[in-house]
Amino acid sequence: MAEGEQAEGAAEGGEVASAPKGKLKLIIMVVGLFAVLGGGAATYFLFFRHGAEEVHAEAPPPKPPSFVEVPDMMVNLAGAPGERVQYLKVKLVLEVKEEKQVEAIKPSMPRVTDIFQSYLRELRPGDLNGSAGLFRLKEELTKRVNVALAPNQINAVLFKEVIIQ
């Protein structure tokens, strides 16, 4: 009888000892299951779902910009006394967002021409070297014309022709 009782006690003790290992296996299996399901869901949402439900409302096509011609300008560049005189000839166009701005800007063209002439006459030939020089010139002319035409604004000053002689 003692052996039977010990066998029953050992069986109960074995179940108690094996219970934590069984719970640990169960936890590992549950975590693994969630990892597999999470990975599958992430893959679906990142790679497969994009083309199925995306419907974008079509935006109306943007209006093409309008352009305002600026009269051709030819100015002498500033130089040191005794140096050969160099000239700058430019043909410019102003880019505006809408056609109705063109009509608002045209009465102010004498002011724009005066501002451009005044600025261009102060330039030295070295100020216009390379593409960086022309980029700085374009940016400076854009700033100056926007100040002169406020509250109307232009998008950019575009060069049609630049000749340094």
mmCIF file of N, CA, C and O in Angstrom, residues 8-53:
data_model
loop_
_atom_site.group_PDB
_atom_site.id
_atom_site.type_symbol
_atom_site.label_atom_id
_atom_site.label_comp_id
_atom_site.label_asym_id
_atom_site.label_seq_id
_atom_site.Cartn_x
_atom_site.Cartn_y
_atom_site.Cartn_z
ATOM 1 N N GLU A 8 0.899 7.242 -6.397
ATOM 2 C CA GLU A 8 -0.106 8.277 -6.626
ATOM 3 C C GLU A 8 0.465 9.662 -6.338
ATOM 4 O O GLU A 8 0.215 10.633 -7.052
ATOM 5 N N GLY A 9 1.263 9.741 -5.242
ATOM 6 C CA GLY A 9 1.874 11.032 -4.882
ATOM 7 C C GLY A 9 2.865 11.463 -5.947
ATOM 8 O O GLY A 9 2.988 12.641 -6.276
ATOM 9 N N ALA A 10 3.609 10.483 -6.476
ATOM 10 C CA ALA A 10 4.587 10.814 -7.517
ATOM 11 C C ALA A 10 3.882 11.270 -8.783
ATOM 12 O O ALA A 10 4.343 12.163 -9.503
ATOM 13 N N ALA A 11 2.756 10.628 -9.085
ATOM 14 C CA ALA A 11 2.002 11.012 -10.277
ATOM 15 C C ALA A 11 1.472 12.426 -10.129
ATOM 16 O O ALA A 11 1.496 13.225 -11.060
ATOM 17 N N GLU A 12 0.962 12.749 -8.941
ATOM 18 C CA GLU A 12 0.457 14.108 -8.715
ATOM 19 C C GLU A 12 1.602 15.120 -8.758
ATOM 20 O O GLU A 12 1.480 16.208 -9.307
ATOM 21 N N GLY A 13 2.738 14.756 -8.165
ATOM 22 C CA GLY A 13 3.903 15.647 -8.163
ATOM 23 C C GLY A 13 4.437 15.830 -9.563
ATOM 24 O O GLY A 13 4.924 16.890 -9.942
ATOM 25 N N GLY A 14 4.362 14.768 -10.374
ATOM 26 C CA GLY A 14 4.826 14.857 -11.760
ATOM 27 C C GLY A 14 3.959 15.808 -12.568
ATOM 28 O O GLY A 14 4.428 16.533 -13.427
ATOM 29 N N GLU A 15 2.656 15.793 -12.297
ATOM 30 C CA GLU A 15 1.759 16.697 -13.004
ATOM 31 C C GLU A 15 2.035 18.134 -12.588
ATOM 32 O O GLU A 15 1.997 19.045 -13.397
ATOM 33 N N VAL A 16 2.317 18.314 -11.310
ATOM 34 C CA VAL A 16 2.610 19.659 -10.831
ATOM 35 C C VAL A 16 3.922 20.137 -11.427
ATOM 36 O O VAL A 16 4.059 21.268 -11.841
ATOM 37 N N ALA A 17 4.895 19.265 -11.524
ATOM 38 C CA ALA A 17 6.188 19.636 -12.079
ATOM 39 C C ALA A 17 6.089 19.865 -13.594
ATOM 40 O O ALA A 17 6.764 20.705 -14.144
ATOM 41 N N SER A 18 5.241 19.106 -14.284
ATOM 42 C CA SER A 18 5.138 19.257 -15.730
ATOM 43 C C SER A 18 4.175 20.377 -16.120
ATOM 44 O O SER A 18 4.162 20.806 -17.252
ATOM 45 N N ALA A 19 3.367 20.875 -15.213
ATOM 46 C CA ALA A 19 2.414 21.944 -15.506
ATOM 47 C C ALA A 19 3.114 23.227 -15.941
ATOM 48 O O ALA A 19 2.702 23.852 -16.902
ATOM 49 N N PRO A 20 4.181 23.708 -15.304
ATOM 50 C CA PRO A 20 4.825 24.932 -15.772
ATOM 51 C C PRO A 20 5.425 24.764 -17.153
ATOM 52 O O PRO A 20 5.398 25.680 -17.976
ATOM 53 N N LYS A 21 5.942 23.621 -17.495
ATOM 54 C CA LYS A 21 6.491 23.412 -18.836
ATOM 55 C C LYS A 21 5.372 23.438 -19.864
ATOM 56 O O LYS A 21 5.536 23.966 -20.955
ATOM 57 N N GLY A 22 4.227 22.899 -19.543
ATOM 58 C CA GLY A 22 3.081 22.908 -20.453
ATOM 59 C C GLY A 22 2.567 24.323 -20.667
ATOM 60 O O GLY A 22 2.190 24.708 -21.771
ATOM 61 N N LYS A 23 2.518 25.141 -19.613
ATOM 62 C CA LYS A 23 2.078 26.535 -19.747
ATOM 63 C C LYS A 23 3.073 27.330 -20.579
ATOM 64 O O LYS A 23 2.692 28.167 -21.387
ATOM 65 N N LEU A 24 4.365 27.047 -20.384
ATOM 66 C CA LEU A 24 5.391 27.742 -21.141
ATOM 67 C C LEU A 24 5.269 27.405 -22.629
ATOM 68 O O LEU A 24 5.351 28.293 -23.482
ATOM 69 N N LYS A 25 5.024 26.135 -22.945
ATOM 70 C CA LYS A 25 4.831 25.733 -24.330
ATOM 71 C C LYS A 25 3.592 26.403 -24.918
ATOM 72 O O LYS A 25 3.587 26.849 -26.058
ATOM 73 N N LEU A 26 2.529 26.475 -24.127
ATOM 74 C CA LEU A 26 1.297 27.095 -24.578
ATOM 75 C C LEU A 26 1.522 28.584 -24.873
ATOM 76 O O LEU A 26 1.064 29.105 -25.892
ATOM 77 N N ILE A 27 2.239 29.273 -24.010
ATOM 78 C CA ILE A 27 2.517 30.705 -24.201
ATOM 79 C C ILE A 27 3.360 30.908 -25.453
ATOM 80 O O ILE A 27 3.090 31.804 -26.265
ATOM 81 N N ILE A 28 4.373 30.055 -25.642
ATOM 82 C CA ILE A 28 5.223 30.173 -26.821
ATOM 83 C C ILE A 28 4.411 29.939 -28.090
ATOM 84 O O ILE A 28 4.571 30.644 -29.093
ATOM 85 N N MET A 29 3.511 28.964 -28.060
ATOM 86 C CA MET A 29 2.681 28.680 -29.230
ATOM 87 C C MET A 29 1.736 29.838 -29.533
ATOM 88 O O MET A 29 1.533 30.212 -30.690
ATOM 89 N N VAL A 30 1.148 30.458 -28.496
ATOM 90 C CA VAL A 30 0.233 31.586 -28.691
ATOM 91 C C VAL A 30 0.993 32.782 -29.250
ATOM 92 O O VAL A 30 0.534 33.450 -30.192
ATOM 93 N N VAL A 31 2.172 33.075 -28.690
ATOM 94 C CA VAL A 31 2.973 34.202 -29.186
ATOM 95 C C VAL A 31 3.396 33.944 -30.630
ATOM 96 O O VAL A 31 3.343 34.839 -31.476
ATOM 97 N N GLY A 32 3.789 32.739 -30.939
ATOM 98 C CA GLY A 32 4.158 32.386 -32.308
ATOM 99 C C GLY A 32 2.990 32.545 -33.267
ATOM 100 O O GLY A 32 3.143 33.029 -34.393
ATOM 101 N N LEU A 33 1.800 32.127 -32.832
ATOM 102 C CA LEU A 33 0.606 32.261 -33.656
ATOM 103 C C LEU A 33 0.310 33.735 -33.943
ATOM 104 O O LEU A 33 0.020 34.112 -35.083
ATOM 105 N N PHE A 34 0.405 34.589 -32.910
ATOM 106 C CA PHE A 34 0.173 36.014 -33.110
ATOM 107 C C PHE A 34 1.236 36.631 -34.025
ATOM 108 O O PHE A 34 0.938 37.504 -34.835
ATOM 109 N N ALA A 35 2.482 36.179 -33.912
ATOM 110 C CA ALA A 35 3.546 36.697 -34.778
ATOM 111 C C ALA A 35 3.274 36.333 -36.228
ATOM 112 O O ALA A 35 3.434 37.170 -37.133
ATOM 113 N N VAL A 36 2.850 35.104 -36.481
ATOM 114 C CA VAL A 36 2.555 34.680 -37.851
ATOM 115 C C VAL A 36 1.354 35.448 -38.392
ATOM 116 O O VAL A 36 1.362 35.930 -39.531
ATOM 117 N N LEU A 37 0.297 35.590 -37.588
ATOM 118 C CA LEU A 37 -0.887 36.328 -38.032
ATOM 119 C C LEU A 37 -0.561 37.810 -38.260
ATOM 120 O O LEU A 37 -1.028 38.406 -39.228
ATOM 121 N N GLY A 38 0.223 38.396 -37.362
ATOM 122 C CA GLY A 38 0.609 39.806 -37.519
ATOM 123 C C GLY A 38 1.458 40.014 -38.758
ATOM 124 O O GLY A 38 1.286 40.990 -39.491
ATOM 125 N N GLY A 39 2.388 39.115 -39.008
ATOM 126 C CA GLY A 39 3.221 39.222 -40.206
ATOM 127 C C GLY A 39 2.395 39.083 -41.470
ATOM 128 O O GLY A 39 2.599 39.800 -42.459
ATOM 129 N N GLY A 40 1.438 38.158 -41.457
ATOM 130 C CA GLY A 40 0.567 37.980 -42.624
ATOM 131 C C GLY A 40 -0.302 39.204 -42.861
ATOM 132 O O GLY A 40 -0.470 39.657 -44.000
ATOM 133 N N ALA A 41 -0.832 39.775 -41.791
ATOM 134 C CA ALA A 41 -1.663 40.977 -41.926
ATOM 135 C C ALA A 41 -0.841 42.153 -42.428
ATOM 136 O O ALA A 41 -1.279 42.916 -43.301
ATOM 137 N N ALA A 42 0.361 42.323 -41.885
ATOM 138 C CA ALA A 42 1.228 43.419 -42.328
ATOM 139 C C ALA A 42 1.584 43.264 -43.809
ATOM 140 O O ALA A 42 1.559 44.232 -44.572
ATOM 141 N N THR A 43 1.885 42.057 -44.222
ATOM 142 C CA THR A 43 2.204 41.811 -45.624
ATOM 143 C C THR A 43 1.015 42.146 -46.517
ATOM 144 O O THR A 43 1.161 42.769 -47.565
ATOM 145 N N TYR A 44 -0.161 41.757 -46.104
ATOM 146 C CA TYR A 44 -1.362 42.040 -46.888
ATOM 147 C C TYR A 44 -1.571 43.548 -47.031
ATOM 148 O O TYR A 44 -1.792 44.049 -48.131
ATOM 149 N N PHE A 45 -1.515 44.272 -45.911
ATOM 150 C CA PHE A 45 -1.784 45.707 -45.960
ATOM 151 C C PHE A 45 -0.692 46.475 -46.692
ATOM 152 O O PHE A 45 -0.972 47.463 -47.362
ATOM 153 N N LEU A 46 0.550 46.040 -46.580
ATOM 154 C CA LEU A 46 1.630 46.779 -47.219
ATOM 155 C C LEU A 46 1.781 46.478 -48.697
ATOM 156 O O LEU A 46 2.145 47.350 -49.479
ATOM 157 N N PHE A 47 1.539 45.234 -49.111
ATOM 158 C CA PHE A 47 1.857 44.862 -50.485
ATOM 159 C C PHE A 47 0.649 44.580 -51.374
ATOM 160 O O PHE A 47 0.687 44.837 -52.562
ATOM 161 N N PHE A 48 -0.403 44.044 -50.827
ATOM 162 C CA PHE A 48 -1.497 43.588 -51.675
ATOM 163 C C PHE A 48 -2.711 44.492 -51.672
ATOM 164 O O PHE A 48 -3.496 44.489 -52.593
ATOM 165 N N ARG A 49 -2.907 45.297 -50.690
ATOM 166 C CA ARG A 49 -4.140 46.043 -50.531
ATOM 167 C C ARG A 49 -4.158 47.350 -51.324
ATOM 168 O O ARG A 49 -5.213 47.878 -51.614
ATOM 169 N N HIS A 50 -3.026 47.882 -51.719
ATOM 170 C CA HIS A 50 -2.967 49.214 -52.318
ATOM 171 C C HIS A 50 -3.820 49.370 -53.564
ATOM 172 O O HIS A 50 -4.548 50.330 -53.688
ATOM 173 N N GLY A 51 -3.738 48.478 -54.491
ATOM 174 C CA GLY A 51 -4.454 48.648 -55.751
ATOM 175 C C GLY A 51 -5.923 48.313 -55.669
ATOM 176 O O GLY A 51 -6.709 48.719 -56.510
ATOM 177 N N ALA A 52 -6.357 47.610 -54.648
ATOM 178 C CA ALA A 52 -7.722 47.113 -54.601
ATOM 179 C C ALA A 52 -8.735 48.202 -54.286
ATOM 180 O O ALA A 52 -9.758 48.310 -54.952
ATOM 181 N N GLU A 53 -8.477 49.011 -53.294
ATOM 182 C CA GLU A 53 -9.524 49.921 -52.831
ATOM 183 C C GLU A 53 -9.231 51.388 -53.064
ATOM 184 O O GLU A 53 -10.053 52.224 -52.733
#
